[in-house]
PDB file of N, CA and C in Angstrom:
ATOM      1  N   UNK A   1      -0.358   0.804 -10.274  1.00 74.00           N
ATOM      2  CA  UNK A   1       0.089   0.581  -8.921  1.00 74.00           C
ATOM      3  C   UNK A   1      -1.103   0.276  -8.008  1.00 74.00           C
ATOM      4  N   UNK A   2      -2.201   0.971  -8.233  1.00 82.00           N
ATOM      5  CA  UNK A   2      -3.383   0.742  -7.412  1.00 82.00           C
ATOM      6  C   UNK A   2      -3.919  -0.669  -7.624  1.00 82.00           C
ATOM      7  N   UNK A   3      -3.869  -1.141  -8.882  1.00 94.00           N
ATOM      8  CA  UNK A   3      -4.318  -2.504  -9.165  1.00 94.00           C
ATOM      9  C   UNK A   3      -3.429  -3.532  -8.468  1.00 94.00           C
ATOM     10  N   UNK A   4      -2.125  -3.281  -8.418  1.00 94.00           N
ATOM     11  CA  UNK A   4      -1.205  -4.184  -7.741  1.00 94.00           C
ATOM     12  C   UNK A   4      -1.520  -4.240  -6.252  1.00 94.00           C
ATOM     13  N   UNK A   5      -1.748  -3.100  -5.636  1.00 94.00           N
ATOM     14  CA  UNK A   5      -2.076  -3.069  -4.208  1.00 94.00           C
ATOM     15  C   UNK A   5      -3.388  -3.802  -3.928  1.00 94.00           C
ATOM     16  N   UNK A   6      -4.371  -3.619  -4.791  1.00 95.00           N
ATOM     17  CA  UNK A   6      -5.647  -4.316  -4.623  1.00 95.00           C
ATOM     18  C   UNK A   6      -5.450  -5.827  -4.778  1.00 95.00           C
ATOM     19  N   UNK A   7      -4.654  -6.210  -5.742  1.00 96.00           N
ATOM     20  CA  UNK A   7      -4.358  -7.633  -5.946  1.00 96.00           C
ATOM     21  C   UNK A   7      -3.632  -8.218  -4.731  1.00 96.00           C
ATOM     22  N   UNK A   8      -2.683  -7.466  -4.185  1.00 96.00           N
ATOM     23  CA  UNK A   8      -1.954  -7.931  -3.004  1.00 96.00           C
ATOM     24  C   UNK A   8      -2.888  -8.078  -1.804  1.00 96.00           C
ATOM     25  N   UNK A   9      -3.810  -7.144  -1.632  1.00 96.00           N
ATOM     26  CA  UNK A   9      -4.783  -7.253  -0.533  1.00 96.00           C
ATOM     27  C   UNK A   9      -5.622  -8.522  -0.683  1.00 96.00           C
ATOM     28  N   UNK A  10      -6.017  -8.827  -1.908  1.00 97.00           N
ATOM     29  CA  UNK A  10      -6.798 -10.038  -2.152  1.00 97.00           C
ATOM     30  C   UNK A  10      -5.953 -11.288  -1.894  1.00 97.00           C
ATOM     31  N   UNK A  11      -4.703 -11.285  -2.346  1.00 97.00           N
ATOM     32  CA  UNK A  11      -3.804 -12.413  -2.077  1.00 97.00           C
ATOM     33  C   UNK A  11      -3.627 -12.603  -0.577  1.00 97.00           C
ATOM     34  N   UNK A  12      -3.457 -11.518   0.151  1.00 97.00           N
ATOM     35  CA  UNK A  12      -3.283 -11.591   1.596  1.00 97.00           C
ATOM     36  C   UNK A  12      -4.538 -12.166   2.250  1.00 97.00           C
ATOM     37  N   UNK A  13      -5.681 -11.714   1.816  1.00 97.00           N
ATOM     38  CA  UNK A  13      -6.948 -12.216   2.366  1.00 97.00           C
ATOM     39  C   UNK A  13      -7.063 -13.729   2.145  1.00 97.00           C
ATOM     40  N   UNK A  14      -6.780 -14.168   0.933  1.00 97.00           N
ATOM     41  CA  UNK A  14      -6.884 -15.592   0.608  1.00 97.00           C
ATOM     42  C   UNK A  14      -5.810 -16.417   1.320  1.00 97.00           C
ATOM     43  N   UNK A  15      -4.603 -15.871   1.431  1.00 97.00           N
ATOM     44  CA  UNK A  15      -3.519 -16.559   2.135  1.00 97.00           C
ATOM     45  C   UNK A  15      -3.881 -16.748   3.605  1.00 97.00           C
ATOM     46  N   UNK A  16      -4.442 -15.713   4.203  1.00 97.00           N
ATOM     47  CA  UNK A  16      -4.830 -15.781   5.610  1.00 97.00           C
ATOM     48  C   UNK A  16      -5.948 -16.809   5.805  1.00 97.00           C
ATOM     49  N   UNK A  17      -6.915 -16.843   4.919  1.00 97.00           N
ATOM     50  CA  UNK A  17      -8.004 -17.825   5.007  1.00 97.00           C
ATOM     51  C   UNK A  17      -7.441 -19.241   4.908  1.00 97.00           C
ATOM     52  N   UNK A  18      -6.568 -19.459   3.956  1.00 97.00           N
ATOM     53  CA  UNK A  18      -5.980 -20.789   3.798  1.00 97.00           C
ATOM     54  C   UNK A  18      -5.133 -21.173   5.008  1.00 97.00           C
ATOM     55  N   UNK A  19      -4.489 -20.201   5.631  1.00 97.00           N
ATOM     56  CA  UNK A  19      -3.670 -20.511   6.800  1.00 97.00           C
ATOM     57  C   UNK A  19      -4.519 -21.052   7.956  1.00 97.00           C
ATOM     58  N   UNK A  20      -5.784 -20.662   7.990  1.00 96.00           N
ATOM     59  CA  UNK A  20      -6.686 -21.153   9.035  1.00 96.00           C
ATOM     60  C   UNK A  20      -7.370 -22.448   8.633  1.00 96.00           C
ATOM     61  N   UNK A  21      -7.621 -22.629   7.367  1.00 96.00           N
ATOM     62  CA  UNK A  21      -8.383 -23.805   6.901  1.00 96.00           C
ATOM     63  C   UNK A  21      -7.511 -25.021   6.608  1.00 96.00           C
ATOM     64  N   UNK A  22      -6.258 -24.802   6.327  1.00 95.00           N
ATOM     65  CA  UNK A  22      -5.373 -25.920   6.009  1.00 95.00           C
ATOM     66  C   UNK A  22      -4.786 -26.445   7.311  1.00 95.00           C
ATOM     67  N   UNK A  23      -5.297 -27.576   7.734  1.00 95.00           N
ATOM     68  CA  UNK A  23      -4.858 -28.182   8.987  1.00 95.00           C
ATOM     69  C   UNK A  23      -3.884 -29.318   8.707  1.00 95.00           C
ATOM     70  N   UNK A  24      -3.229 -29.761   9.748  1.00 95.00           N
ATOM     71  CA  UNK A  24      -2.301 -30.888   9.610  1.00 95.00           C
ATOM     72  C   UNK A  24      -3.028 -32.123   9.087  1.00 95.00           C
ATOM     73  N   UNK A  25      -4.222 -32.379   9.592  1.00 94.00           N
ATOM     74  CA  UNK A  25      -4.989 -33.538   9.132  1.00 94.00           C
ATOM     75  C   UNK A  25      -5.283 -33.457   7.639  1.00 94.00           C
ATOM     76  N   UNK A  26      -5.595 -32.282   7.161  1.00 94.00           N
ATOM     77  CA  UNK A  26      -5.877 -32.125   5.736  1.00 94.00           C
ATOM     78  C   UNK A  26      -4.625 -32.330   4.899  1.00 94.00           C
ATOM     79  N   UNK A  27      -3.483 -31.838   5.373  1.00 94.00           N
ATOM     80  CA  UNK A  27      -2.239 -32.015   4.617  1.00 94.00           C
ATOM     81  C   UNK A  27      -1.911 -33.499   4.492  1.00 94.00           C
ATOM     82  N   UNK A  28      -2.211 -34.261   5.516  1.00 93.00           N
ATOM     83  CA  UNK A  28      -1.895 -35.684   5.518  1.00 93.00           C
ATOM     84  C   UNK A  28      -2.951 -36.529   4.809  1.00 93.00           C
ATOM     85  N   UNK A  29      -4.243 -36.202   4.966  1.00 93.00           N
ATOM     86  CA  UNK A  29      -5.313 -37.102   4.517  1.00 93.00           C
ATOM     87  C   UNK A  29      -6.200 -36.604   3.389  1.00 93.00           C
ATOM     88  N   UNK A  30      -6.232 -35.327   3.093  1.00 93.00           N
ATOM     89  CA  UNK A  30      -7.146 -34.787   2.079  1.00 93.00           C
ATOM     90  C   UNK A  30      -6.455 -34.812   0.719  1.00 93.00           C
ATOM     91  N   UNK A  31      -6.878 -35.717  -0.177  1.00 89.00           N
ATOM     92  CA  UNK A  31      -6.189 -35.838  -1.467  1.00 89.00           C
ATOM     93  C   UNK A  31      -6.344 -34.626  -2.379  1.00 89.00           C
ATOM     94  N   UNK A  32      -7.247 -33.696  -2.056  1.00 89.00           N
ATOM     95  CA  UNK A  32      -7.423 -32.505  -2.879  1.00 89.00           C
ATOM     96  C   UNK A  32      -6.725 -31.275  -2.328  1.00 89.00           C
ATOM     97  N   UNK A  33      -5.981 -31.424  -1.250  1.00 93.00           N
ATOM     98  CA  UNK A  33      -5.379 -30.278  -0.576  1.00 93.00           C
ATOM     99  C   UNK A  33      -4.223 -29.676  -1.369  1.00 93.00           C
ATOM    100  N   UNK A  34      -3.656 -30.430  -2.292  1.00 92.00           N
ATOM    101  CA  UNK A  34      -2.502 -29.909  -3.040  1.00 92.00           C
ATOM    102  C   UNK A  34      -2.849 -28.639  -3.808  1.00 92.00           C
ATOM    103  N   UNK A  35      -4.071 -28.525  -4.312  1.00 93.00           N
ATOM    104  CA  UNK A  35      -4.468 -27.321  -5.042  1.00 93.00           C
ATOM    105  C   UNK A  35      -4.475 -26.105  -4.117  1.00 93.00           C
ATOM    106  N   UNK A  36      -5.084 -26.247  -2.926  1.00 94.00           N
ATOM    107  CA  UNK A  36      -5.113 -25.140  -1.962  1.00 94.00           C
ATOM    108  C   UNK A  36      -3.699 -24.759  -1.514  1.00 94.00           C
ATOM    109  N   UNK A  37      -2.861 -25.756  -1.310  1.00 95.00           N
ATOM    110  CA  UNK A  37      -1.484 -25.479  -0.884  1.00 95.00           C
ATOM    111  C   UNK A  37      -0.708 -24.784  -1.997  1.00 95.00           C
ATOM    112  N   UNK A  38      -0.925 -25.197  -3.231  1.00 96.00           N
ATOM    113  CA  UNK A  38      -0.262 -24.553  -4.362  1.00 96.00           C
ATOM    114  C   UNK A  38      -0.659 -23.089  -4.427  1.00 96.00           C
ATOM    115  N   UNK A  39      -1.947 -22.820  -4.282  1.00 96.00           N
ATOM    116  CA  UNK A  39      -2.416 -21.431  -4.280  1.00 96.00           C
ATOM    117  C   UNK A  39      -1.790 -20.637  -3.140  1.00 96.00           C
ATOM    118  N   UNK A  40      -1.792 -21.205  -1.941  1.00 97.00           N
ATOM    119  CA  UNK A  40      -1.228 -20.505  -0.785  1.00 97.00           C
ATOM    120  C   UNK A  40       0.251 -20.199  -1.009  1.00 97.00           C
ATOM    121  N   UNK A  41       0.980 -21.149  -1.557  1.00 97.00           N
ATOM    122  CA  UNK A  41       2.410 -20.931  -1.834  1.00 97.00           C
ATOM    123  C   UNK A  41       2.593 -19.819  -2.870  1.00 97.00           C
ATOM    124  N   UNK A  42       1.742 -19.803  -3.880  1.00 97.00           N
ATOM    125  CA  UNK A  42       1.819 -18.745  -4.902  1.00 97.00           C
ATOM    126  C   UNK A  42       1.508 -17.376  -4.301  1.00 97.00           C
ATOM    127  N   UNK A  43       0.480 -17.333  -3.466  1.00 97.00           N
ATOM    128  CA  UNK A  43       0.136 -16.070  -2.801  1.00 97.00           C
ATOM    129  C   UNK A  43       1.298 -15.593  -1.942  1.00 97.00           C
ATOM    130  N   UNK A  44       1.915 -16.528  -1.201  1.00 97.00           N
ATOM    131  CA  UNK A  44       3.009 -16.144  -0.293  1.00 97.00           C
ATOM    132  C   UNK A  44       4.198 -15.603  -1.074  1.00 97.00           C
ATOM    133  N   UNK A  45       4.504 -16.219  -2.208  1.00 96.00           N
ATOM    134  CA  UNK A  45       5.614 -15.737  -3.040  1.00 96.00           C
ATOM    135  C   UNK A  45       5.342 -14.329  -3.544  1.00 96.00           C
ATOM    136  N   UNK A  46       4.152 -14.092  -4.006  1.00 96.00           N
ATOM    137  CA  UNK A  46       3.789 -12.764  -4.520  1.00 96.00           C
ATOM    138  C   UNK A  46       3.810 -11.727  -3.399  1.00 96.00           C
ATOM    139  N   UNK A  47       3.328 -12.100  -2.232  1.00 97.00           N
ATOM    140  CA  UNK A  47       3.331 -11.174  -1.090  1.00 97.00           C
ATOM    141  C   UNK A  47       4.764 -10.856  -0.659  1.00 97.00           C
ATOM    142  N   UNK A  48       5.630 -11.846  -0.682  1.00 95.00           N
ATOM    143  CA  UNK A  48       7.021 -11.611  -0.299  1.00 95.00           C
ATOM    144  C   UNK A  48       7.704 -10.670  -1.289  1.00 95.00           C
ATOM    145  N   UNK A  49       7.429 -10.894  -2.549  1.00 95.00           N
ATOM    146  CA  UNK A  49       8.043 -10.082  -3.601  1.00 95.00           C
ATOM    147  C   UNK A  49       7.631  -8.611  -3.492  1.00 95.00           C
ATOM    148  N   UNK A  50       6.419  -8.369  -3.046  1.00 96.00           N
ATOM    149  CA  UNK A  50       5.884  -7.003  -2.982  1.00 96.00           C
ATOM    150  C   UNK A  50       5.577  -6.563  -1.549  1.00 96.00           C
ATOM    151  N   UNK A  51       6.280  -7.144  -0.600  1.00 95.00           N
ATOM    152  CA  UNK A  51       6.023  -6.861   0.811  1.00 95.00           C
ATOM    153  C   UNK A  51       6.185  -5.383   1.141  1.00 95.00           C
ATOM    154  N   UNK A  52       7.047  -4.704   0.423  1.00 94.00           N
ATOM    155  CA  UNK A  52       7.281  -3.279   0.675  1.00 94.00           C
ATOM    156  C   UNK A  52       6.033  -2.425   0.410  1.00 94.00           C
ATOM    157  N   UNK A  53       5.058  -2.975  -0.281  1.00 96.00           N
ATOM    158  CA  UNK A  53       3.823  -2.237  -0.572  1.00 96.00           C
ATOM    159  C   UNK A  53       2.738  -2.472   0.475  1.00 96.00           C
ATOM    160  N   UNK A  54       2.969  -3.396   1.396  1.00 96.00           N
ATOM    161  CA  UNK A  54       1.968  -3.714   2.402  1.00 96.00           C
ATOM    162  C   UNK A  54       2.024  -2.713   3.556  1.00 96.00           C
ATOM    163  N   UNK A  55       0.872  -2.427   4.113  1.00 96.00           N
ATOM    164  CA  UNK A  55       0.786  -1.535   5.279  1.00 96.00           C
ATOM    165  C   UNK A  55       1.227  -2.304   6.526  1.00 96.00           C
ATOM    166  N   UNK A  56       1.518  -1.607   7.614  1.00 96.00           N
ATOM    167  CA  UNK A  56       1.861  -2.318   8.857  1.00 96.00           C
ATOM    168  C   UNK A  56       0.763  -3.292   9.308  1.00 96.00           C
ATOM    169  N   UNK A  57      -0.485  -2.924   9.134  1.00 97.00           N
ATOM    170  CA  UNK A  57      -1.593  -3.803   9.502  1.00 97.00           C
ATOM    171  C   UNK A  57      -1.601  -5.054   8.627  1.00 97.00           C
ATOM    172  N   UNK A  58      -1.342  -4.874   7.341  1.00 97.00           N
ATOM    173  CA  UNK A  58      -1.299  -6.018   6.430  1.00 97.00           C
ATOM    174  C   UNK A  58      -0.109  -6.919   6.749  1.00 97.00           C
ATOM    175  N   UNK A  59       0.999  -6.329   7.122  1.00 96.00           N
ATOM    176  CA  UNK A  59       2.163  -7.131   7.522  1.00 96.00           C
ATOM    177  C   UNK A  59       1.856  -7.956   8.773  1.00 96.00           C
ATOM    178  N   UNK A  60       1.084  -7.399   9.669  1.00 96.00           N
ATOM    179  CA  UNK A  60       0.687  -8.128  10.872  1.00 96.00           C
ATOM    180  C   UNK A  60      -0.180  -9.336  10.503  1.00 96.00           C
ATOM    181  N   UNK A  61      -1.095  -9.149   9.569  1.00 97.00           N
ATOM    182  CA  UNK A  61      -1.938 -10.256   9.096  1.00 97.00           C
ATOM    183  C   UNK A  61      -1.068 -11.323   8.439  1.00 97.00           C
ATOM    184  N   UNK A  62      -0.093 -10.901   7.643  1.00 97.00           N
ATOM    185  CA  UNK A  62       0.812 -11.843   6.980  1.00 97.00           C
ATOM    186  C   UNK A  62       1.592 -12.657   8.014  1.00 97.00           C
ATOM    187  N   UNK A  63       2.096 -12.001   9.039  1.00 96.00           N
ATOM    188  CA  UNK A  63       2.853 -12.699  10.086  1.00 96.00           C
ATOM    189  C   UNK A  63       1.980 -13.693  10.832  1.00 96.00           C
ATOM    190  N   UNK A  64       0.741 -13.332  11.102  1.00 97.00           N
ATOM    191  CA  UNK A  64      -0.173 -14.246  11.794  1.00 97.00           C
ATOM    192  C   UNK A  64      -0.472 -15.462  10.917  1.00 97.00           C
ATOM    193  N   UNK A  65      -0.700 -15.239   9.636  1.00 97.00           N
ATOM    194  CA  UNK A  65      -0.944 -16.356   8.722  1.00 97.00           C
ATOM    195  C   UNK A  65       0.289 -17.256   8.647  1.00 97.00           C
ATOM    196  N   UNK A  66       1.467 -16.654   8.607  1.00 97.00           N
ATOM    197  CA  UNK A  66       2.704 -17.444   8.610  1.00 97.00           C
ATOM    198  C   UNK A  66       2.787 -18.303   9.871  1.00 97.00           C
ATOM    199  N   UNK A  67       2.431 -17.728  11.012  1.00 96.00           N
ATOM    200  CA  UNK A  67       2.457 -18.491  12.269  1.00 96.00           C
ATOM    201  C   UNK A  67       1.508 -19.691  12.194  1.00 96.00           C
ATOM    202  N   UNK A  68       0.342 -19.508  11.587  1.00 97.00           N
ATOM    203  CA  UNK A  68      -0.590 -20.628  11.423  1.00 97.00           C
ATOM    204  C   UNK A  68       0.043 -21.742  10.598  1.00 97.00           C
ATOM    205  N   UNK A  69       0.730 -21.366   9.528  1.00 97.00           N
ATOM    206  CA  UNK A  69       1.396 -22.366   8.699  1.00 97.00           C
ATOM    207  C   UNK A  69       2.564 -23.019   9.446  1.00 97.00           C
ATOM    208  N   UNK A  70       3.261 -22.268  10.300  1.00 97.00           N
ATOM    209  CA  UNK A  70       4.334 -22.855  11.117  1.00 97.00           C
ATOM    210  C   UNK A  70       3.776 -23.946  12.028  1.00 97.00           C
ATOM    211  N   UNK A  71       2.641 -23.663  12.647  1.00 96.00           N
ATOM    212  CA  UNK A  71       2.015 -24.645  13.539  1.00 96.00           C
ATOM    213  C   UNK A  71       1.662 -25.910  12.755  1.00 96.00           C
ATOM    214  N   UNK A  72       1.066 -25.734  11.591  1.00 97.00           N
ATOM    215  CA  UNK A  72       0.713 -26.881  10.753  1.00 97.00           C
ATOM    216  C   UNK A  72       1.966 -27.656  10.363  1.00 97.00           C
ATOM    217  N   UNK A  73       3.023 -26.951   9.977  1.00 97.00           N
ATOM    218  CA  UNK A  73       4.262 -27.596   9.565  1.00 97.00           C
ATOM    219  C   UNK A  73       4.865 -28.427  10.705  1.00 97.00           C
ATOM    220  N   UNK A  74       4.849 -27.884  11.901  1.00 97.00           N
ATOM    221  CA  UNK A  74       5.404 -28.619  13.047  1.00 97.00           C
ATOM    222  C   UNK A  74       4.673 -29.944  13.261  1.00 97.00           C
ATOM    223  N   UNK A  75       3.404 -29.983  12.943  1.00 97.00           N
ATOM    224  CA  UNK A  75       2.618 -31.202  13.131  1.00 97.00           C
ATOM    225  C   UNK A  75       2.830 -32.229  12.028  1.00 97.00           C
ATOM    226  N   UNK A  76       3.236 -31.785  10.832  1.00 96.00           N
ATOM    227  CA  UNK A  76       3.341 -32.723   9.703  1.00 96.00           C
ATOM    228  C   UNK A  76       4.761 -32.965   9.221  1.00 96.00           C
ATOM    229  N   UNK A  77       5.725 -32.234   9.709  1.00 95.00           N
ATOM    230  CA  UNK A  77       7.068 -32.317   9.130  1.00 95.00           C
ATOM    231  C   UNK A  77       7.680 -33.712   9.200  1.00 95.00           C
ATOM    232  N   UNK A  78       7.327 -34.501  10.211  1.00 95.00           N
ATOM    233  CA  UNK A  78       7.888 -35.842  10.358  1.00 95.00           C
ATOM    234  C   UNK A  78       6.938 -36.951   9.924  1.00 95.00           C
ATOM    235  N   UNK A  79       5.844 -36.575   9.288  1.00 94.00           N
ATOM    236  CA  UNK A  79       4.851 -37.548   8.835  1.00 94.00           C
ATOM    237  C   UNK A  79       4.952 -37.676   7.322  1.00 94.00           C
ATOM    238  N   UNK A  80       4.969 -38.905   6.847  1.00 92.00           N
ATOM    239  CA  UNK A  80       5.024 -39.131   5.396  1.00 92.00           C
ATOM    240  C   UNK A  80       3.616 -39.452   4.894  1.00 92.00           C
ATOM    241  N   UNK A  81       3.017 -38.540   4.122  1.00 91.00           N
ATOM    242  CA  UNK A  81       1.673 -38.799   3.595  1.00 91.00           C
ATOM    243  C   UNK A  81       1.657 -40.019   2.677  1.00 91.00           C
ATOM    244  N   UNK A  82       0.510 -40.675   2.618  1.00 87.00           N
ATOM    245  CA  UNK A  82       0.358 -41.887   1.816  1.00 87.00           C
ATOM    246  C   UNK A  82       0.247 -41.594   0.316  1.00 87.00           C
ATOM    247  N   UNK A  83      -0.488 -40.551  -0.048  1.00 90.00           N
ATOM    248  CA  UNK A  83      -0.768 -40.319  -1.464  1.00 90.00           C
ATOM    249  C   UNK A  83       0.172 -39.277  -2.061  1.00 90.00           C
ATOM    250  N   UNK A  84       0.426 -39.371  -3.354  1.00 91.00           N
ATOM    251  CA  UNK A  84       1.288 -38.375  -4.016  1.00 91.00           C
ATOM    252  C   UNK A  84       0.759 -36.954  -3.876  1.00 91.00           C
ATOM    253  N   UNK A  85      -0.566 -36.778  -3.925  1.00 92.00           N
ATOM    254  CA  UNK A  85      -1.131 -35.429  -3.818  1.00 92.00           C
ATOM    255  C   UNK A  85      -0.801 -34.804  -2.467  1.00 92.00           C
ATOM    256  N   UNK A  86      -0.827 -35.619  -1.430  1.00 94.00           N
ATOM    257  CA  UNK A  86      -0.516 -35.095  -0.106  1.00 94.00           C
ATOM    258  C   UNK A  86       0.988 -34.833   0.056  1.00 94.00           C
ATOM    259  N   UNK A  87       1.810 -35.609  -0.623  1.00 94.00           N
ATOM    260  CA  UNK A  87       3.249 -35.315  -0.612  1.00 94.00           C
ATOM    261  C   UNK A  87       3.522 -33.977  -1.297  1.00 94.00           C
ATOM    262  N   UNK A  88       2.793 -33.723  -2.369  1.00 94.00           N
ATOM    263  CA  UNK A  88       2.915 -32.435  -3.070  1.00 94.00           C
ATOM    264  C   UNK A  88       2.469 -31.303  -2.143  1.00 94.00           C
ATOM    265  N   UNK A  89       1.349 -31.496  -1.462  1.00 94.00           N
ATOM    266  CA  UNK A  89       0.849 -30.474  -0.533  1.00 94.00           C
ATOM    267  C   UNK A  89       1.870 -30.201   0.560  1.00 94.00           C
ATOM    268  N   UNK A  90       2.484 -31.252   1.083  1.00 95.00           N
ATOM    269  CA  UNK A  90       3.490 -31.081   2.129  1.00 95.00           C
ATOM    270  C   UNK A  90       4.694 -30.310   1.590  1.00 95.00           C
ATOM    271  N   UNK A  91       5.079 -30.560   0.355  1.00 95.00           N
ATOM    272  CA  UNK A  91       6.197 -29.831  -0.257  1.00 95.00           C
ATOM    273  C   UNK A  91       5.854 -28.346  -0.407  1.00 95.00           C
ATOM    274  N   UNK A  92       4.630 -28.046  -0.811  1.00 96.00           N
ATOM    275  CA  UNK A  92       4.204 -26.639  -0.892  1.00 96.00           C
ATOM    276  C   UNK A  92       4.231 -25.985   0.483  1.00 96.00           C
ATOM    277  N   UNK A  93       3.770 -26.712   1.501  1.00 96.00           N
ATOM    278  CA  UNK A  93       3.795 -26.189   2.868  1.00 96.00           C
ATOM    279  C   UNK A  93       5.231 -25.905   3.300  1.00 96.00           C
ATOM    280  N   UNK A  94       6.130 -26.799   2.961  1.00 96.00           N
ATOM    281  CA  UNK A  94       7.537 -26.587   3.291  1.00 96.00           C
ATOM    282  C   UNK A  94       8.077 -25.336   2.590  1.00 96.00           C
ATOM    283  N   UNK A  95       7.674 -25.117   1.349  1.00 96.00           N
ATOM    284  CA  UNK A  95       8.077 -23.895   0.627  1.00 96.00           C
ATOM    285  C   UNK A  95       7.570 -22.640   1.336  1.00 96.00           C
ATOM    286  N   UNK A  96       6.328 -22.678   1.791  1.00 96.00           N
ATOM    287  CA  UNK A  96       5.753 -21.534   2.507  1.00 96.00           C
ATOM    288  C   UNK A  96       6.549 -21.258   3.774  1.00 96.00           C
ATOM    289  N   UNK A  97       6.824 -22.297   4.529  1.00 96.00           N
ATOM    290  CA  UNK A  97       7.552 -22.140   5.793  1.00 96.00           C
ATOM    291  C   UNK A  97       8.964 -21.621   5.537  1.00 96.00           C
ATOM    292  N   UNK A  98       9.607 -22.148   4.528  1.00 95.00           N
ATOM    293  CA  UNK A  98      10.967 -21.694   4.194  1.00 95.00           C
ATOM    294  C   UNK A  98      10.963 -20.204   3.829  1.00 95.00           C
ATOM    295  N   UNK A  99      10.012 -19.786   3.015  1.00 93.00           N
ATOM    296  CA  UNK A  99       9.914 -18.387   2.611  1.00 93.00           C
ATOM    297  C   UNK A  99       9.580 -17.489   3.803  1.00 93.00           C
ATOM    298  N   UNK A 100       8.683 -17.936   4.660  1.00 93.00           N
ATOM    299  CA  UNK A 100       8.317 -17.149   5.841  1.00 93.00           C
ATOM    300  C   UNK A 100       9.507 -17.012   6.793  1.00 93.00           C
ATOM    301  N   UNK A 101      10.262 -18.083   6.978  1.00 92.00           N
ATOM    302  CA  UNK A 101      11.443 -18.015   7.855  1.00 92.00           C
ATOM    303  C   UNK A 101      12.491 -17.069   7.274  1.00 92.00           C
ATOM    304  N   UNK A 102      12.664 -17.135   5.973  1.00 88.00           N
ATOM    305  CA  UNK A 102      13.622 -16.238   5.308  1.00 88.00           C
ATOM    306  C   UNK A 102      13.189 -14.785   5.508  1.00 88.00           C
ATOM    307  N   UNK A 103      11.913 -14.534   5.405  1.00 85.00           N
ATOM    308  CA  UNK A 103      11.359 -13.196   5.593  1.00 85.00           C
ATOM    309  C   UNK A 103      11.592 -12.715   7.013  1.00 85.00           C
ATOM    310  N   UNK A 104      11.376 -13.605   7.987  1.00 81.00           N
ATOM    311  CA  UNK A 104      11.582 -13.245   9.388  1.00 81.00           C
ATOM    312  C   UNK A 104      13.036 -12.953   9.665  1.00 81.00           C
ATOM    313  N   UNK A 105      13.935 -13.764   9.135  1.00 79.00           N
ATOM    314  CA  UNK A 105      15.368 -13.527   9.395  1.00 79.00           C
ATOM    315  C   UNK A 105      15.842 -12.263   8.706  1.00 79.00           C
ATOM    316  N   UNK A 106      15.293 -11.935   7.539  1.00 75.00           N
ATOM    317  CA  UNK A 106      15.656 -10.684   6.864  1.00 75.00           C
ATOM    318  C   UNK A 106      15.158  -9.495   7.670  1.00 75.00           C
ATOM    319  N   UNK A 107      13.979  -9.620   8.242  1.00 72.00           N
ATOM    320  CA  UNK A 107      13.403  -8.539   9.043  1.00 72.00           C
ATOM    321  C   UNK A 107      14.230  -8.314  10.313  1.00 72.00           C
ATOM    322  N   UNK A 108      14.667  -9.382  10.957  1.00 70.00           N
ATOM    323  CA  UNK A 108      15.420  -9.252  12.204  1.00 70.00           C
ATOM    324  C   UNK A 108      16.845  -8.780  11.979  1.00 70.00           C
ATOM    325  N   UNK A 109      17.367  -8.926  10.778  1.00 67.00           N
ATOM    326  CA  UNK A 109      18.739  -8.470  10.514  1.00 67.00           C
ATOM    327  C   UNK A 109      18.787  -6.999  10.119  1.00 67.00           C
ATOM    328  N   UNK A 110      17.634  -6.375   9.932  1.00 59.00           N
ATOM    329  CA  UNK A 110      17.617  -4.940   9.572  1.00 59.00           C
ATOM    330  C   UNK A 110      17.429  -4.071  10.792  1.00 59.00           C
TER     331      UNK A 110
END
């Protein structure tokens, strides 16, 4: 259990970093961004699955990172990237936003 909590803290740290570094311009123009987006989406899925193990402070960090991704999504949702790698990155971003919105609506219904 301790290893899982440590792993979740690391995932949260990396997810938060990516939420600040992944900008709308990168999603549209950086052909290597799909790898970072894939990682961020994987981290977000794992964090959602084990959210009950996060402290209130960690949940606050998760919500802030989600907000960063929401801002990025609002800027790129109507833009069609030129390269396949950027289309993949945009799809991963959409997955993150969908999962974060689902998490928010579940939280508000409790």
